[in-house]
PDB file of C-alpha atoms in Angstrom:
ATOM      1  CA  MET J   1       0.059   0.110  -0.001  1.00 55.00           C
ATOM      2  CA  LYS J   2       1.264   3.157  -1.086  1.00 58.00           C
ATOM      3  CA  TYR J   3       0.455   6.597   1.117  1.00 57.00           C
ATOM      4  CA  ASN J   4       0.650   9.863  -0.511  1.00 57.00           C
ATOM      5  CA  LEU J   5       0.917  12.179   2.261  1.00 56.00           C
ATOM      6  CA  GLY J   6       1.453  14.934   0.137  1.00 55.00           C
ATOM      7  CA  SER J   7      -1.820  15.086  -1.591  1.00 54.00           C
ATOM      8  CA  LYS J   8      -3.726  16.373   1.309  1.00 56.00           C
ATOM      9  CA  LYS J   9      -3.240  19.654   2.130  1.00 61.00           C
ATOM     10  CA  ASN J  10      -2.758  20.867   5.663  1.00 61.00           C
ATOM     11  CA  LYS J  11      -5.873  22.871   6.366  1.00 64.00           C
ATOM     12  CA  GLN J  12      -5.819  25.249   9.318  1.00 62.00           C
ATOM     13  CA  LYS J  13      -9.244  24.884  11.346  1.00 67.00           C
ATOM     14  CA  GLY J  14     -10.626  27.180  13.835  1.00 68.00           C
ATOM     15  CA  ILE J  15      -8.598  30.174  15.212  1.00 74.00           C
ATOM     16  CA  ALA J  16      -5.113  30.489  15.868  1.00 81.00           C
ATOM     17  CA  LEU J  17      -4.119  31.555  19.731  1.00 83.00           C
ATOM     18  CA  VAL J  18      -2.307  34.598  18.375  1.00 85.00           C
ATOM     19  CA  GLU J  19      -5.298  35.900  16.414  1.00 86.00           C
ATOM     20  CA  LEU J  20      -7.314  35.259  19.909  1.00 87.00           C
ATOM     21  CA  ILE J  21      -4.962  37.139  21.598  1.00 90.00           C
ATOM     22  CA  THR J  22      -4.798  40.142  18.832  1.00 91.00           C
ATOM     23  CA  ALA J  23      -8.381  40.671  19.087  1.00 91.00           C
ATOM     24  CA  LEU J  24      -8.748  40.259  22.816  1.00 93.00           C
ATOM     25  CA  VAL J  25      -6.187  43.197  22.861  1.00 94.00           C
ATOM     26  CA  ILE J  26      -8.121  45.379  20.354  1.00 94.00           C
ATOM     27  CA  ILE J  27     -11.345  44.722  22.248  1.00 94.00           C
ATOM     28  CA  GLY J  28      -9.430  45.880  25.707  1.00 93.00           C
ATOM     29  CA  VAL J  29      -8.277  48.967  24.449  1.00 92.00           C
ATOM     30  CA  ILE J  30     -11.844  49.675  22.985  1.00 93.00           C
ATOM     31  CA  ALA J  31     -13.196  49.237  26.187  1.00 92.00           C
ATOM     32  CA  ALA J  32     -10.720  50.920  27.687  1.00 90.00           C
ATOM     33  CA  SER J  33     -10.920  54.362  25.480  1.00 87.00           C
ATOM     34  CA  ALA J  34     -15.056  53.710  26.506  1.00 86.00           C
ATOM     35  CA  ALA J  35     -14.621  53.618  30.095  1.00 87.00           C
ATOM     36  CA  ALA J  36     -12.605  56.727  30.237  1.00 85.00           C
ATOM     37  CA  LEU J  37     -15.185  58.786  28.222  1.00 86.00           C
ATOM     38  CA  ILE J  38     -18.005  57.629  30.671  1.00 88.00           C
ATOM     39  CA  PRO J  39     -17.589  60.389  33.247  1.00 86.00           C
ATOM     40  CA  LYS J  40     -17.674  62.871  30.831  1.00 88.00           C
ATOM     41  CA  VAL J  41     -20.677  61.302  29.238  1.00 90.00           C
ATOM     42  CA  GLN J  42     -22.439  61.593  32.582  1.00 90.00           C
ATOM     43  CA  PHE J  43     -21.600  64.884  33.166  1.00 88.00           C
ATOM     44  CA  MET J  44     -22.857  66.164  29.680  1.00 91.00           C
ATOM     45  CA  GLN J  45     -26.158  64.357  30.535  1.00 93.00           C
ATOM     46  CA  GLN J  46     -26.222  66.146  34.122  1.00 92.00           C
ATOM     47  CA  LYS J  47     -25.567  69.437  32.882  1.00 92.00           C
ATOM     48  CA  HIS J  48     -27.988  68.977  30.160  1.00 93.00           C
ATOM     49  CA  GLN J  49     -30.648  68.132  32.890  1.00 94.00           C
ATOM     50  CA  ILE J  50     -29.588  70.923  35.148  1.00 94.00           C
ATOM     51  CA  GLY J  51     -29.947  73.414  32.318  1.00 93.00           C
ATOM     52  CA  GLN J  52     -33.446  71.933  31.233  1.00 94.00           C
ATOM     53  CA  ALA J  53     -34.764  71.819  35.021  1.00 95.00           C
ATOM     54  CA  VAL J  54     -33.527  75.613  35.208  1.00 95.00           C
ATOM     55  CA  ASP J  55     -35.479  76.312  32.363  1.00 94.00           C
ATOM     56  CA  ALA J  56     -38.848  74.698  33.035  1.00 95.00           C
ATOM     57  CA  ILE J  57     -38.423  76.332  37.013  1.00 95.00           C
ATOM     58  CA  ALA J  58     -38.279  79.742  35.402  1.00 93.00           C
ATOM     59  CA  THR J  59     -41.198  79.300  33.065  1.00 93.00           C
ATOM     60  CA  ASP J  60     -43.394  77.584  35.530  1.00 92.00           C
ATOM     61  CA  ALA J  61     -42.517  80.162  38.126  1.00 90.00           C
ATOM     62  CA  LEU J  62     -44.105  82.810  35.536  1.00 87.00           C
ATOM     63  CA  THR J  63     -46.540  80.625  35.519  1.00 86.00           C
ATOM     64  CA  PHE J  64     -47.413  79.992  39.171  1.00 86.00           C
ATOM     65  CA  ARG J  65     -46.853  84.241  39.562  1.00 82.00           C
ATOM     66  CA  GLY J  66     -49.134  84.952  37.126  1.00 79.00           C
ATOM     67  CA  MET J  67     -51.895  82.609  39.211  1.00 78.00           C
ATOM     68  CA  ARG J  68     -51.284  84.338  42.539  1.00 75.00           C
ATOM     69  CA  PRO J  69     -51.157  88.217  43.715  1.00 72.00           C
ATOM     70  CA  SER J  70     -48.959  86.909  46.606  1.00 68.00           C
ATOM     71  CA  TYR J  71     -46.269  85.585  44.437  1.00 64.00           C
ATOM     72  CA  PRO J  72     -43.108  87.602  46.275  1.00 61.00           C
ATOM     73  CA  SER J  73     -43.964  85.810  49.417  1.00 68.00           C
ATOM     74  CA  THR J  74     -44.993  82.358  48.281  1.00 73.00           C
ATOM     75  CA  ILE J  75     -42.932  81.321  45.595  1.00 87.00           C
ATOM     76  CA  SER J  76     -40.801  77.769  46.248  1.00 92.00           C
ATOM     77  CA  ILE J  77     -40.022  74.752  44.918  1.00 95.00           C
ATOM     78  CA  SER J  78     -42.652  73.237  46.982  1.00 94.00           C
ATOM     79  CA  ASN J  79     -45.157  75.581  45.882  1.00 91.00           C
ATOM     80  CA  LEU J  80     -44.615  74.730  42.246  1.00 92.00           C
ATOM     81  CA  CYS J  81     -44.660  71.133  43.093  1.00 94.00           C
ATOM     82  CA  ALA J  82     -48.064  71.139  44.902  1.00 92.00           C
ATOM     83  CA  ASP J  83     -49.588  72.839  41.809  1.00 90.00           C
ATOM     84  CA  GLY J  84     -48.158  70.219  39.568  1.00 92.00           C
ATOM     85  CA  LEU J  85     -45.921  72.803  37.799  1.00 92.00           C
ATOM     86  CA  LEU J  86     -42.829  70.797  37.777  1.00 94.00           C
ATOM     87  CA  ASN J  87     -42.120  67.211  37.057  1.00 92.00           C
ATOM     88  CA  THR J  88     -40.868  64.526  40.137  1.00 92.00           C
ATOM     89  CA  SER J  89     -37.737  64.852  38.694  1.00 92.00           C
ATOM     90  CA  ILE J  90     -37.140  68.320  40.096  1.00 95.00           C
ATOM     91  CA  CYS J  91     -39.633  68.083  42.787  1.00 95.00           C
ATOM     92  CA  GLY J  92     -38.064  64.807  43.913  1.00 93.00           C
ATOM     93  CA  THR J  93     -40.152  62.284  46.271  1.00 92.00           C
ATOM     94  CA  ALA J  94     -41.116  64.654  49.162  1.00 93.00           C
ATOM     95  CA  LYS J  95     -41.951  67.208  46.290  1.00 95.00           C
ATOM     96  CA  THR J  96     -39.785  70.122  47.691  1.00 94.00           C
ATOM     97  CA  GLY J  97     -36.713  69.638  45.543  1.00 94.00           C
ATOM     98  CA  VAL J  98     -34.594  68.023  48.283  1.00 95.00           C
ATOM     99  CA  GLY J  99     -32.206  65.435  47.095  1.00 94.00           C
ATOM    100  CA  ALA J 100     -33.785  66.026  43.380  1.00 94.00           C
ATOM    101  CA  ASN J 101     -30.929  67.519  41.198  1.00 93.00           C
ATOM    102  CA  PRO J 102     -28.861  65.222  38.943  1.00 93.00           C
ATOM    103  CA  PHE J 103     -25.847  65.458  41.723  1.00 90.00           C
ATOM    104  CA  GLY J 104     -28.195  64.378  44.840  1.00 92.00           C
ATOM    105  CA  GLY J 105     -28.163  67.767  46.165  1.00 93.00           C
ATOM    106  CA  ASP J 106     -31.329  70.086  46.477  1.00 95.00           C
ATOM    107  CA  TRP J 107     -33.156  72.262  44.108  1.00 95.00           C
ATOM    108  CA  THR J 108     -34.135  75.925  45.752  1.00 95.00           C
ATOM    109  CA  LEU J 109     -36.191  78.670  44.567  1.00 94.00           C
ATOM    110  CA  THR J 110     -37.060  82.205  46.088  1.00 90.00           C
ATOM    111  CA  THR J 111     -37.638  85.622  45.392  1.00 86.00           C
ATOM    112  CA  SER J 112     -34.581  87.407  43.900  1.00 85.00           C
ATOM    113  CA  THR J 113     -32.860  89.692  46.668  1.00 81.00           C
ATOM    114  CA  LYS J 114     -30.556  91.336  44.216  1.00 82.00           C
ATOM    115  CA  LEU J 115     -33.274  92.001  41.097  1.00 81.00           C
ATOM    116  CA  GLY J 116     -36.363  92.770  43.292  1.00 77.00           C
ATOM    117  CA  ALA J 117     -39.647  90.638  43.591  1.00 73.00           C
ATOM    118  CA  GLY J 118     -40.169  90.828  39.672  1.00 79.00           C
ATOM    119  CA  HIS J 119     -37.395  88.103  39.391  1.00 87.00           C
ATOM    120  CA  ILE J 120     -36.388  84.560  41.003  1.00 91.00           C
ATOM    121  CA  THR J 121     -33.461  82.879  42.161  1.00 93.00           C
ATOM    122  CA  ILE J 122     -32.832  79.227  41.264  1.00 94.00           C
ATOM    123  CA  GLY J 123     -30.364  77.295  43.567  1.00 95.00           C
ATOM    124  CA  LEU J 124     -28.734  73.628  43.376  1.00 94.00           C
ATOM    125  CA  THR J 125     -26.580  72.312  46.062  1.00 93.00           C
ATOM    126  CA  ASN J 126     -24.309  69.695  46.244  1.00 92.00           C
ATOM    127  CA  ILE J 127     -22.341  70.079  42.932  1.00 91.00           C
ATOM    128  CA  PRO J 128     -19.105  68.173  42.719  1.00 88.00           C
ATOM    129  CA  ASP J 129     -15.509  69.465  42.374  1.00 86.00           C
ATOM    130  CA  GLU J 130     -14.431  68.521  39.489  1.00 84.00           C
ATOM    131  CA  ARG J 131     -16.492  70.226  36.889  1.00 85.00           C
ATOM    132  CA  PHE J 132     -17.708  72.601  39.313  1.00 90.00           C
ATOM    133  CA  GLN J 133     -16.463  75.752  37.266  1.00 91.00           C
ATOM    134  CA  GLU J 134     -17.880  74.485  33.637  1.00 91.00           C
ATOM    135  CA  LEU J 135     -21.385  73.880  35.207  1.00 92.00           C
ATOM    136  CA  ALA J 136     -21.377  77.746  36.756  1.00 93.00           C
ATOM    137  CA  ASP J 137     -19.957  79.161  33.686  1.00 93.00           C
ATOM    138  CA  THR J 138     -23.225  77.386  31.601  1.00 92.00           C
ATOM    139  CA  LEU J 139     -25.513  78.011  33.854  1.00 93.00           C
ATOM    140  CA  ALA J 140     -24.427  81.972  34.117  1.00 93.00           C
ATOM    141  CA  ALA J 141     -25.657  82.240  30.181  1.00 92.00           C
ATOM    142  CA  ARG J 142     -29.109  81.118  31.719  1.00 91.00           C
ATOM    143  CA  SER J 143     -28.913  83.935  34.350  1.00 92.00           C
ATOM    144  CA  LYS J 144     -30.725  87.580  34.205  1.00 92.00           C
ATOM    145  CA  GLY J 145     -27.007  89.214  33.094  1.00 90.00           C
ATOM    146  CA  ALA J 146     -26.809  86.457  30.279  1.00 92.00           C
ATOM    147  CA  CYS J 147     -23.214  86.175  31.434  1.00 91.00           C
ATOM    148  CA  THR J 148     -20.244  84.575  29.502  1.00 90.00           C
ATOM    149  CA  ARG J 149     -18.506  83.419  32.898  1.00 91.00           C
ATOM    150  CA  ALA J 150     -19.581  83.115  36.360  1.00 90.00           C
ATOM    151  CA  ASP J 151     -16.747  84.981  37.715  1.00 88.00           C
ATOM    152  CA  SER J 152     -17.020  88.611  39.931  1.00 87.00           C
ATOM    153  CA  THR J 153     -18.208  90.356  36.441  1.00 91.00           C
ATOM    154  CA  CYS J 154     -21.618  88.356  36.556  1.00 91.00           C
ATOM    155  CA  PRO J 155     -23.640  90.022  39.172  1.00 92.00           C
ATOM    156  CA  THR J 156     -26.690  87.490  38.540  1.00 91.00           C
ATOM    157  CA  ILE J 157     -24.996  84.162  39.618  1.00 92.00           C
ATOM    158  CA  THR J 158     -23.222  83.877  42.796  1.00 91.00           C
ATOM    159  CA  GLN J 159     -21.326  80.445  43.360  1.00 91.00           C
ATOM    160  CA  THR J 160     -19.803  78.740  46.620  1.00 90.00           C
ATOM    161  CA  ALA J 161     -17.258  76.650  45.472  1.00 87.00           C
ATOM    162  CA  PRO J 162     -16.706  72.943  46.962  1.00 88.00           C
ATOM    163  CA  THR J 163     -13.589  71.739  48.949  1.00 83.00           C
ATOM    164  CA  THR J 164     -11.177  70.030  46.847  1.00 82.00           C
ATOM    165  CA  ASN J 165     -12.183  66.719  45.548  1.00 77.00           C
ATOM    166  CA  ALA J 166     -15.666  66.909  47.144  1.00 78.00           C
ATOM    167  CA  ALA J 167     -19.166  67.956  46.514  1.00 80.00           C
ATOM    168  CA  GLY J 168     -20.888  70.439  48.293  1.00 87.00           C
ATOM    169  CA  GLY J 169     -20.593  73.357  45.900  1.00 90.00           C
ATOM    170  CA  VAL J 170     -23.678  75.556  45.551  1.00 92.00           C
ATOM    171  CA  ILE J 171     -24.837  78.048  42.405  1.00 92.00           C
ATOM    172  CA  LYS J 172     -27.295  80.352  42.794  1.00 93.00           C
ATOM    173  CA  ILE J 173     -28.866  81.866  39.452  1.00 92.00           C
ATOM    174  CA  ASP J 174     -30.866  85.181  39.498  1.00 92.00           C
ATOM    175  CA  ILE J 175     -33.667  85.133  36.382  1.00 90.00           C
TER     176      ILE J 175
END
C-alpha cells in the first residue's frame, strides 16, 4: 500500500492563538477608551438635565406668579410641585426639591434679593468639585445678566465652590 501524504493539504481549522490574543487586545483597548469617556458623558447628561430643569423652573415660576397676587412671598419649589407645575425629577419624592438635582443635592427657589420681587433665584446644592466651574459658567448664560462666565463680572450668579475632591458646591442663578 502506498500512501501519498503530500496530496492532502494541511488546512487550518479554527482560530489561532495569536489571532485570539490580538482580538482580545483590540477589544481591551476599545473598552478602556470607552470607560475613560463615561464620566465625561455622564457630566454632559447631568449638565443638560440641569439646564432643562432651570428653564422649567423659570417658566413654571412665571406661570405660578401669574396665578397669584402674593407671588413674592410664596414662591418655592414646594409651591410649584404642589400645583403640579414641575415634574418629579425636579420635585423629588417629597415634592420639595430636596435631593432631586442630578448630583443628589437640592433645588431651591426664592424671590431674588438682588433684582427684586419680579425676579427669582434658582439654586442647586451638592455640586461636585470636578466640573463645578464649567457648570457655573454654563448656568451664567441662563441668568438675567446672560453672562459668559460665572465670575466677579456676573452679578446675577452666586457660587460657593466645593472643597477640593468633594461635593458641596452651591450655585444660585438670578433670573
